């Protein structure tokens, strides 16, 4: 079965039965929510009765004493604000899609969030305003200055910039609201609302109650809504804010479009009370021929039998969960056919625990480095790659769907790639799943880009969270072979410390893949043709990856034959970027900037230059397709597009596409798993 056929989220499940709200199924979150609700109600009632019954001086003291109750409420509200932990493989769970038209209110002054004293409405024990209340006037005299029902709509998933001309450059807050009916399929089920991503900050409310906030524009998050959900007329409101901040990840300065909105799928996900929250089923790192698996349950109060089976490989085993609700497996995997670009073998994997059952399609392969080689399943491999932004130029805007993934990764296959760098932030989950199917290895990355605040602990925590959410989502994807923690960050001690913490985070979460970062090159003041890579961070990565632009930002392509390299590490070199802008269809001689001929010549000469690096083991040139960037204003040439694509915004291939394709085809013919011939 293909991955697309396995998507089961488009069909709503309607059942008439009511859900019991037994104590066992009230989660921590719902308990605190209840406490908050009760405490604020109690406090209000008490204050009203004091106000009616007591003398003024007694009144003040009594009200002061009661202030403790709403504070308890506020404490509880704070406990509500974290999203539920990450869930593995939500795409295969039953539930209901919330994709489609959502009503939106554009709110540049954040009127719907702050009162006129700039206090957030949702910080009050009983909010008196705020668009999240989704109010209607109670009668003709009632004053309500917004109305979702008559406000315009935007499609979800989708960025707002490419859907509405007036929002093309908009950076700020937009409120999204969607109403829905939903009854879980049987009693005692739990329900979560899951967001593939919202750029950059999302405040989420259901039926007027705050579920919490998520920060970070490219990773998934979910909130449990079991006890707040009604059978009909639920109002789900999300304030999405894509304002750039200096202390954020990414920071204010990037070379891509800051698309805002609910950019990925939104779904209701239904599970039994006890369910499989997370799992990692991969080959064991140090024992070839064995699978090491860990399954994490949610809602287990006693040991539970967990089974894991891979029917196609005759594997089936069970284990009891431990005190943390985790079950571990170590299984014989000698019968498995390994996943590779030539044979992207995936196996149906099923996991069961109690009433829960979840199915996945997983590939098994080994990736490692040895000396200057990258080993895929113990054979040296050359990474025939390309970089890619998450944009569909033909429709415009962020890519989000299976079809988008097939279009973009299909172009990479046409180019002869076995490897794709998903730059510069986590792309949607479909990308990794389609790459699994197509046999493309992936480099996945977090937006630690250029000038992050290296000494700000909140910025570090933010980067770690985004990295954790990405790895948790994709660590069962055979396609993912590299986690990259940064791009072109300026060398300094605080920056290296920051990045080292990210490497530690990766290794703690997933020791089976390679770690890298796109580093920089520096010139030798004594020799104009000498380039050096000696970033101290290179000591912590598995690959020596760097971006270099000799011939574009650094002289003209004629310089390329003279360039010599000093590389500070004996590691496989993967050139994470090189390239030149070219406007598709603009033809001139090879020294005319922005012509296809300039780009074509630069590719030819760069490939020849890179062949002289003995430890060269792969590259991801910049970039497969032109992409939007506000840094690129040159009229009639760029018009707001970075033109370094090998394919234009119109989907037409430029001449350089064929230069790279010829090179990749020649490697493939000589041997797919050997580096190119050294000169
Ligand atoms: C880079 C950056 C990339 C830019 C590219 C360019 O080095 O990593 O994000 O888009 O250069 O086109 O200048």
XYZ file of C-alpha atoms and ligand atoms in Angstrom:
692
model
C 0.000 0.000 0.000
C 1.289 3.441 -0.916
C 1.651 6.093 1.714
C -1.032 8.236 0.068
C -3.498 5.371 0.271
C -2.724 4.999 3.921
C -3.851 8.530 4.754
C -7.089 7.998 6.550
C -7.750 11.403 7.948
C -10.131 12.805 5.430
C -13.168 10.853 6.611
C -14.917 12.176 9.685
C -16.100 9.487 12.057
C -19.558 10.164 13.492
C -21.008 8.123 16.309
C -23.971 9.016 18.407
C -22.718 7.700 21.750
C -21.901 10.086 24.509
C -18.517 9.981 26.156
C -18.317 9.224 29.855
C -16.018 11.495 31.821
C -14.782 8.919 34.311
C -12.006 10.005 36.638
C -9.575 7.605 35.029
C -9.804 9.451 31.758
C -9.489 12.944 33.104
C -5.936 13.866 32.267
C -3.637 16.100 34.247
C -4.439 18.892 31.837
C -8.148 18.543 32.202
C -7.857 18.353 35.992
C -6.015 21.631 36.100
C -8.427 23.130 33.628
C -11.300 22.097 35.841
C -9.568 23.529 38.911
C -9.024 26.772 37.102
C -12.591 26.942 35.949
C -13.956 26.035 39.385
C -11.667 28.427 41.207
C -12.521 31.419 39.049
C -16.239 30.649 39.213
C -16.050 30.164 42.981
C -14.121 33.369 43.405
C -16.575 35.360 41.365
C -19.575 33.963 43.217
C -17.906 34.618 46.562
C -16.947 38.183 45.630
C -20.476 38.890 44.486
C -21.940 37.629 47.750
C -19.399 39.559 49.845
C -20.153 42.702 47.880
C -23.822 42.276 48.625
C -23.596 41.351 52.288
C -20.675 43.026 54.080
C -19.683 46.417 55.433
C -17.126 48.244 53.184
C -13.997 47.677 55.384
C -14.805 43.990 55.867
C -15.578 43.700 52.207
C -12.075 44.800 51.133
C -10.330 42.360 53.487
C -12.526 39.446 52.508
C -11.988 40.133 48.827
C -8.226 40.274 49.378
C -8.294 36.892 51.067
C -10.246 35.508 48.154
C -7.643 36.702 45.702
C -5.800 33.497 46.505
C -8.454 31.497 44.664
C -8.043 33.223 41.286
C -4.260 33.050 41.752
C -4.648 29.320 42.064
C -6.641 29.548 38.869
C -3.850 31.462 37.172
C -1.309 28.905 38.339
C -3.478 26.226 36.842
C -3.795 28.248 33.647
C -0.008 28.336 33.432
C 0.042 24.549 33.799
C -2.275 24.391 30.775
C -0.060 26.239 28.444
C 2.296 23.441 27.344
C 1.235 21.370 24.338
C 0.663 17.647 24.908
C 3.861 15.668 24.226
C 4.743 14.806 20.645
C 2.907 11.925 19.015
C 4.347 9.576 16.481
C 2.649 8.945 13.145
C -0.556 10.924 13.761
C -1.278 10.774 10.033
C -2.313 7.156 10.366
C -4.665 7.666 13.328
C -8.428 7.847 12.952
C -9.972 11.248 13.460
C -11.105 14.043 11.247
C -9.401 16.589 9.116
C -9.883 20.233 10.021
C -8.346 21.319 6.740
C -10.470 23.572 4.574
C -11.835 27.077 4.910
C -11.289 28.887 8.183
C -12.663 32.336 8.941
C -9.919 34.839 9.667
C -9.515 38.241 11.285
C -6.336 40.173 10.519
C -5.239 41.830 13.742
C -2.140 44.030 13.307
C -2.695 45.840 16.638
C -3.612 42.632 18.478
C -6.936 44.064 19.624
C -8.261 40.574 19.948
C -5.510 39.585 22.331
C -4.795 42.621 24.550
C -7.201 44.969 26.294
C -6.678 48.731 25.997
C -4.191 48.632 28.892
C -2.222 46.051 26.943
C -3.107 43.230 29.323
C -3.731 39.911 27.574
C -7.423 39.046 27.798
C -6.586 35.401 28.272
C -4.581 36.093 31.448
C -7.788 37.034 33.283
C -9.503 34.397 35.361
C -12.722 35.087 33.500
C -11.789 36.839 30.248
C -14.126 39.700 29.386
C -12.934 40.098 25.850
C -10.666 38.535 23.263
C -11.505 37.134 19.863
C -10.965 33.626 21.204
C -14.337 33.919 22.967
C -15.866 33.867 19.466
C -18.786 35.921 20.760
C -22.020 36.987 19.165
C -23.999 39.961 20.484
C -26.427 38.639 23.116
C -29.071 41.136 21.970
C -29.296 44.214 19.771
C -27.706 46.453 22.405
C -24.704 44.236 23.077
C -21.410 45.585 21.713
C -19.181 43.039 19.957
C -16.714 44.495 17.456
C -15.717 41.381 15.559
C -17.549 38.543 13.897
C -15.850 35.428 12.611
C -18.936 34.225 10.753
C -18.943 37.186 8.380
C -15.156 37.577 8.177
C -13.247 36.380 5.100
C -11.812 32.890 4.833
C -8.423 31.374 4.087
C -7.629 27.801 3.188
C -5.849 25.608 5.693
C -3.260 24.311 5.172
C -1.784 27.329 3.490
C 0.152 30.477 4.187
C -1.769 33.744 4.131
C 0.785 35.578 1.954
C 0.115 33.609 -1.197
C -3.671 33.455 -0.735
C -4.517 37.107 -0.327
C -2.726 39.959 -2.104
C -3.188 42.313 0.823
C -1.362 39.855 3.082
C 1.576 39.287 0.769
C 4.049 41.232 2.927
C 2.042 41.008 6.156
C 3.865 40.138 9.355
C 1.760 40.074 12.493
C -1.263 38.322 13.945
C -4.136 36.662 12.157
C -6.941 34.913 14.054
C -8.250 31.701 12.505
C -11.549 30.135 13.518
C -13.153 26.906 12.511
C -16.308 25.337 13.943
C -16.896 21.602 13.897
C -19.001 18.765 15.243
C -17.339 15.647 16.491
C -18.319 12.610 18.490
C -15.589 10.065 19.180
C -16.076 6.586 17.797
C -16.624 4.953 21.183
C -16.709 5.842 24.871
C -13.504 6.551 26.738
C -11.651 7.748 23.667
C -9.227 10.630 23.896
C -9.141 13.397 21.355
C -6.307 15.735 20.403
C -6.136 18.646 18.039
C -2.933 18.356 16.040
C -1.188 21.019 13.975
C 1.457 20.080 11.413
C 2.901 23.575 11.912
C 1.903 27.199 12.418
C 4.369 29.963 11.670
C 5.605 31.306 14.074
C 3.683 31.442 17.329
C 0.265 29.912 17.855
C -2.155 30.552 20.737
C -4.871 27.928 20.636
C -8.356 28.060 22.188
C -11.274 25.666 22.171
C -14.738 26.830 23.126
C -13.326 29.972 24.722
C -10.728 28.149 26.837
C -7.035 28.488 26.208
C -5.347 25.204 25.325
C -1.876 26.698 25.169
C 0.817 28.244 23.066
C 3.339 26.790 20.670
C 6.468 28.587 19.528
C 8.392 27.600 16.399
C 7.131 27.784 12.844
C 7.944 24.410 11.338
C 7.278 21.602 13.778
C 4.118 19.786 14.891
C 2.244 20.196 18.163
C -0.988 18.964 19.714
C -3.325 19.669 22.591
C -5.623 17.214 24.295
C -9.247 18.335 24.084
C -11.038 15.253 25.440
C -12.909 17.045 28.185
C -13.523 20.356 26.437
C -14.910 18.826 23.283
C -18.662 19.052 22.629
C -20.636 16.904 20.218
C -21.539 19.927 18.123
C -20.609 23.544 17.461
C -17.084 23.504 18.790
C -15.220 26.728 18.162
C -11.497 26.258 17.573
C -9.651 29.575 17.462
C -5.953 30.016 16.740
C -4.046 33.268 16.836
C -1.051 32.866 14.540
C 1.675 35.480 14.741
C 4.603 35.487 12.307
C 6.332 38.582 13.719
C 10.112 38.175 13.515
C 12.083 38.556 16.739
C 15.800 39.009 17.320
C 15.839 36.316 20.019
C 13.833 33.807 17.998
C 14.818 30.791 15.875
C 15.177 31.849 13.115
C 16.091 35.405 13.980
C 14.979 38.532 12.080
C 17.356 38.098 9.174
C 16.943 35.279 6.657
C 16.973 34.775 2.903
C 13.488 33.296 2.603
C 9.889 34.435 2.757
C 8.335 34.629 6.184
C 5.121 32.855 5.211
C 2.596 33.102 8.049
C -0.416 31.048 9.013
C -1.630 27.534 9.601
C 0.733 26.261 6.967
C 0.214 22.516 7.466
C -2.592 20.017 8.098
C -4.828 20.458 11.133
C -6.478 17.284 12.377
C -8.491 15.831 15.200
C -6.755 12.700 16.332
C -8.568 10.045 18.291
C -6.951 7.439 20.527
C -7.991 4.954 23.192
C -7.449 6.038 26.813
C -4.199 4.103 26.780
C -2.346 4.628 23.547
C 1.010 4.371 21.821
C 2.333 7.896 21.951
C 5.761 7.461 20.472
C 8.096 4.805 19.145
C 11.378 4.317 17.427
C 11.834 1.141 15.395
C 15.244 1.172 13.707
C 18.292 -1.013 13.242
C 20.446 -1.145 16.350
C 23.484 1.065 16.014
C 26.197 -1.310 17.048
C 24.713 -4.744 16.398
C 24.138 -5.279 12.704
C 21.246 -7.609 12.029
C 19.211 -6.482 15.031
C 16.324 -4.074 15.465
C 16.239 -1.949 18.597
C 12.790 -0.575 19.326
C 11.310 1.512 22.080
C 7.579 2.103 22.415
C 6.239 4.798 24.724
C 2.695 4.489 26.022
C 0.462 7.233 27.324
C -2.163 6.503 29.963
C -0.643 3.244 31.259
C -1.190 2.860 34.986
C 0.075 -0.752 35.167
C 2.335 -2.923 32.997
C 0.752 -3.534 29.589
C 1.635 -6.037 26.895
C 3.009 -4.323 23.797
C 3.445 -6.235 20.558
C 5.527 -5.353 17.559
C 5.241 -7.178 14.275
C 6.779 -6.809 10.866
C 4.769 -9.296 8.868
C 6.903 -9.044 5.717
C 9.991 -10.072 7.655
C 8.493 -12.722 9.923
C 9.154 -10.608 13.006
C 6.724 -10.630 15.896
C 7.448 -10.087 19.560
C 5.894 -8.762 22.711
C 7.176 -7.046 25.815
C 5.648 -5.609 28.982
C 5.784 -1.872 29.570
C 7.849 -0.627 32.521
C 7.087 1.955 35.202
C 7.583 4.790 32.687
C 5.106 3.192 30.301
C 7.870 2.179 27.894
C 8.481 -1.210 26.293
C 11.775 -2.094 24.643
C 12.630 -4.711 22.036
C 15.787 -6.159 20.593
C 14.946 -8.347 17.619
C 16.617 -10.439 14.982
C 16.540 -8.475 11.715
C 18.693 -10.658 9.509
C 15.812 -11.433 7.144
C 15.168 -7.757 6.394
C 16.082 -6.349 3.020
C 17.861 -3.103 3.673
C 16.494 0.223 2.398
C 18.617 2.047 -0.157
C 18.055 4.537 -2.998
C 18.219 1.642 -5.480
C 15.784 -0.444 -3.477
C 13.707 1.680 -1.093
C 12.227 -1.302 0.692
C 9.629 -0.401 3.335
C 7.962 -2.845 5.715
C 4.518 -2.693 7.276
C 5.120 -2.398 11.011
C 2.255 -2.822 13.474
C 2.291 -2.036 17.133
C -0.437 -2.883 19.594
C -1.007 -2.092 23.257
C -4.340 -2.683 24.999
C -7.008 -1.452 22.569
C -4.558 0.620 20.567
C -3.061 -0.417 17.272
C -0.932 1.698 14.994
C 0.530 0.900 11.605
C 3.552 2.395 9.940
C 5.770 1.725 6.934
C 9.387 1.722 7.929
C 12.622 1.131 6.085
C 15.781 -0.221 7.700
C 19.283 0.841 6.753
C 22.583 1.723 8.330
C 24.339 5.035 7.884
C 27.801 5.723 9.263
C 31.089 7.408 8.520
C 34.458 5.673 8.414
C 37.472 7.881 7.832
C 36.639 10.020 4.832
C 33.790 7.788 3.650
C 30.058 7.837 4.176
C 28.795 4.284 4.452
C 25.258 3.357 3.534
C 24.658 -0.251 4.533
C 28.427 -0.605 4.878
C 29.209 0.564 1.314
C 30.755 3.881 0.456
C 28.202 6.250 -1.050
C 28.462 9.590 -2.837
C 25.611 11.949 -1.925
C 24.224 13.212 -5.242
C 22.174 15.948 -3.681
C 20.323 19.192 -4.131
C 19.012 21.788 -1.649
C 15.336 22.630 -1.506
C 13.068 25.205 0.138
C 9.551 24.179 1.122
C 7.768 26.058 -1.661
C 5.642 25.053 -4.608
C 6.469 27.727 -7.194
C 3.703 26.624 -9.548
C 0.920 27.256 -7.040
C 2.878 29.857 -5.074
C 3.605 29.757 -1.363
C 4.540 27.067 1.111
C 4.435 23.455 0.037
C 2.322 21.312 2.357
C 0.766 18.351 0.576
C 1.654 14.894 -0.695
C 1.289 16.261 -4.241
C 3.724 19.088 -3.484
C 6.195 16.581 -2.086
C 5.883 14.425 -5.193
C 6.426 17.427 -7.460
C 9.545 18.668 -5.648
C 11.121 15.315 -4.920
C 10.169 14.110 -8.408
C 12.282 16.934 -9.855
C 15.155 15.858 -7.597
C 14.852 12.305 -8.933
C 14.893 13.623 -12.508
C 18.104 15.416 -11.676
C 19.644 12.084 -10.759
C 19.736 12.713 -7.006
C 19.941 10.162 -4.246
C 20.013 12.890 -1.577
C 18.119 16.112 -0.777
C 18.868 18.842 1.724
C 15.582 20.137 3.175
C 16.733 23.687 3.910
C 16.622 25.698 6.219
C 13.947 24.495 8.642
C 11.900 21.339 9.135
C 9.748 20.655 6.069
C 6.342 18.975 6.319
C 6.076 15.321 7.271
C 4.943 14.243 3.782
C 8.375 15.119 2.423
C 10.155 12.507 4.515
C 7.495 9.884 3.862
C 7.584 10.401 0.095
C 11.396 10.411 0.212
C 11.176 7.029 1.997
C 9.127 5.728 -0.926
C 11.216 7.274 -3.687
C 14.560 6.239 -2.250
C 15.942 9.688 -1.514
C 18.203 10.204 1.453
C 17.527 13.418 3.386
C 19.379 16.063 5.307
C 16.937 17.699 7.769
C 17.682 20.997 9.437
C 16.527 23.466 12.087
C 16.442 27.234 11.440
C 19.539 28.090 13.450
C 20.575 30.438 10.686
C 23.145 33.248 10.553
C 22.987 35.492 13.628
C 21.133 33.717 16.403
C 21.443 35.069 19.975
C 24.071 32.586 21.107
C 24.138 33.679 24.722
C 20.414 33.779 25.293
C 19.285 30.642 27.206
C 15.709 31.035 25.925
C 16.951 31.029 22.361
C 18.898 27.848 23.054
C 15.854 26.237 24.690
C 13.768 27.225 21.679
C 16.278 25.698 19.240
C 16.430 22.497 21.306
C 12.647 22.219 21.332
C 12.402 22.610 17.565
C 15.154 20.045 17.086
C 13.468 17.621 19.469
C 10.105 18.020 17.751
C 11.686 17.376 14.360
C 13.656 14.325 15.432
C 10.705 12.864 17.285
C 8.533 13.245 14.211
C 10.946 11.761 11.682
C 13.181 9.304 13.479
C 11.439 6.319 11.921
C 12.103 7.552 8.396
C 14.868 5.586 6.682
C 15.310 8.484 4.261
C 16.610 10.798 6.973
C 20.354 10.232 7.267
C 21.596 13.645 8.482
C 20.368 15.972 11.223
C 21.798 19.425 10.657
C 21.886 21.870 13.518
C 22.824 25.156 11.815
C 23.575 27.107 8.654
C 26.406 29.619 8.134
C 26.769 30.710 11.730
C 29.611 33.087 12.601
C 32.430 31.432 14.536
C 32.692 32.412 18.213
C 32.967 30.570 21.476
C 29.367 31.138 22.609
C 28.119 30.009 19.190
C 30.185 26.812 19.280
C 28.940 26.075 22.801
C 25.353 26.640 21.664
C 25.764 24.331 18.668
C 27.536 21.693 20.743
C 24.452 21.568 22.992
C 22.351 20.938 19.919
C 24.653 18.098 18.871
C 24.276 16.587 22.348
C 20.506 16.899 22.008
C 20.590 15.052 18.689
C 22.816 12.273 19.971
C 20.643 11.770 23.049
C 17.507 11.454 20.919
C 18.916 9.512 18.001
C 22.366 8.012 17.944
C 21.830 6.244 14.627
C 22.187 9.136 12.175
C 24.887 11.587 11.180
C 25.106 15.098 12.599
C 26.209 18.068 10.572
C 25.863 21.800 9.986
C 26.473 23.970 6.950
C 29.670 25.769 7.947
C 31.637 28.543 6.265
C 34.889 28.966 4.432
C 37.399 31.730 5.020
C 40.025 33.142 2.682
C 43.740 33.170 3.342
C 44.854 36.832 3.455
C 48.254 35.742 2.091
C 46.910 33.886 -0.950
C 43.802 34.944 -2.937
C 43.306 31.400 -4.246
C 43.579 29.603 -0.937
C 40.381 28.711 0.982
C 40.351 27.362 4.520
C 37.760 25.472 6.541
C 38.832 25.219 10.161
C 35.658 25.994 12.105
C 36.148 24.593 15.636
C 32.601 23.261 15.490
C 33.823 20.811 12.837
C 35.243 18.755 15.700
C 31.705 17.774 16.769
C 30.095 16.865 13.462
C 30.239 13.614 11.497
C 30.493 15.374 8.147
C 32.554 18.363 7.146
C 29.898 20.410 5.376
C 30.314 23.947 4.189
C 28.772 26.435 1.798
C 31.048 28.061 -0.742
C 30.279 30.611 -3.441
C 33.531 30.983 -5.380
C 32.471 32.402 -8.749
C 29.379 34.208 -7.502
C 29.892 36.175 -4.261
C 33.607 35.425 -4.391
C 34.986 36.490 -7.782
C 34.057 35.139 -11.178
C 33.932 31.481 -12.245
C 37.313 31.837 -13.927
C 38.805 31.831 -10.481
C 37.606 28.303 -9.802
C 40.446 26.394 -11.504
C 43.013 28.100 -9.265
C 41.304 27.462 -5.940
C 43.038 25.167 -3.461
C 41.648 24.003 -0.157
C 42.922 23.446 3.372
C 40.452 21.412 5.354
C 40.992 21.151 9.070
C 39.406 17.728 9.537
C 39.732 14.276 8.052
C 36.021 13.698 7.541
C 33.782 13.167 4.519
C 33.241 16.521 2.829
C 29.713 17.405 1.734
C 29.518 20.791 0.011
C 26.204 21.987 1.341
C 25.876 24.946 -1.069
C 27.275 26.469 -4.220
C 25.433 28.253 -6.998
C 24.633 31.340 -9.027
C 21.485 33.282 -9.883
C 20.033 32.851 -13.369
C 16.750 34.088 -14.727
C 15.182 31.204 -16.634
C 15.064 32.109 -20.324
C 17.640 34.907 -20.111
C 20.519 33.998 -22.422
C 23.840 35.794 -22.792
C 27.545 34.976 -22.622
C 29.013 33.130 -19.638
C 30.233 36.309 -17.934
C 26.842 38.037 -17.903
C 25.348 37.899 -14.428
C 21.890 36.333 -14.150
C 22.179 34.571 -17.504
C 21.618 30.836 -17.763
C 25.058 30.609 -19.380
C 26.773 32.134 -16.327
C 25.090 29.612 -14.043
C 25.852 26.757 -16.430
C 29.536 27.667 -16.582
C 29.739 28.080 -12.805
C 28.310 24.587 -12.302
C 30.788 23.082 -14.783
C 33.775 24.750 -13.224
C 32.668 24.156 -9.645
C 32.259 20.433 -10.229
C 35.757 20.308 -11.729
C 37.116 22.202 -8.742
C 35.375 19.992 -6.184
C 36.756 16.870 -7.829
C 40.165 18.006 -6.656
C 39.113 17.606 -3.001
C 40.103 14.010 -2.224
C 37.633 13.646 0.642
C 34.676 14.988 -1.343
C 31.696 12.658 -0.716
C 28.667 14.649 -1.739
C 27.018 17.959 -2.427
C 23.678 19.752 -2.255
C 24.027 22.732 -4.623
C 21.909 25.793 -4.019
C 19.127 25.189 -5.131
C 16.568 23.046 -7.009
C 13.905 25.709 -7.624
C 13.810 29.536 -7.480
C 12.253 30.662 -4.203
C 10.777 33.854 -2.863
C 12.953 36.158 -0.812
C 12.472 39.775 0.246
C 16.255 40.185 0.015
C 16.120 39.965 -3.778
C 14.502 43.124 -5.165
C 16.302 43.582 -8.520
C 13.527 44.576 -10.977
C 12.894 42.409 -14.044
C 15.485 39.892 -12.876
C 14.766 38.877 -9.328
C 11.459 40.609 -8.539
C 11.517 39.145 -5.049
C 12.894 35.734 -6.065
C 16.221 34.164 -5.294
C 17.116 32.933 -8.779
C 19.664 30.286 -7.873
C 17.211 27.540 -8.798
C 18.066 24.991 -11.458
C 14.370 25.242 -12.239
C 12.572 28.577 -12.645
C 9.476 29.719 -10.815
C 7.559 28.577 -13.929
C 8.796 24.992 -13.576
C 11.160 25.281 -16.588
C 14.630 23.820 -16.296
C 17.673 26.025 -16.778
C 20.830 24.917 -18.593
C 22.735 24.209 -15.373
C 20.163 21.557 -14.451
C 21.565 19.403 -17.232
C 25.180 20.007 -16.226
C 24.499 18.659 -12.769
C 22.336 15.862 -14.134
C 25.102 14.734 -16.489
C 27.553 14.686 -13.612
C 25.194 12.694 -11.389
C 24.314 10.285 -14.187
C 27.995 9.670 -14.803
C 28.523 8.772 -11.148
C 25.499 6.549 -11.135
C 26.766 4.695 -14.166
C 30.231 4.207 -12.746
C 28.797 2.874 -9.456
C 26.099 4.251 -7.286
C 27.826 3.458 -4.073
C 31.336 4.555 -4.876
C 32.715 8.072 -4.838
C 33.495 9.588 -8.228
C 36.855 8.828 -9.761
C 39.578 10.963 -8.287
C 41.640 12.984 -10.755
C 23.594 31.076 1.560
C 22.483 30.746 2.456
C 21.173 30.614 1.716
C 21.043 31.742 0.719
C 22.160 31.613 -0.286
C 22.155 32.730 -1.324
O 24.715 30.871 1.852
O 22.723 29.599 3.226
O 20.134 30.623 2.634
O 19.808 31.746 0.096
O 23.381 31.682 0.384
O 21.467 32.609 -2.310
O 22.839 33.725 -1.122
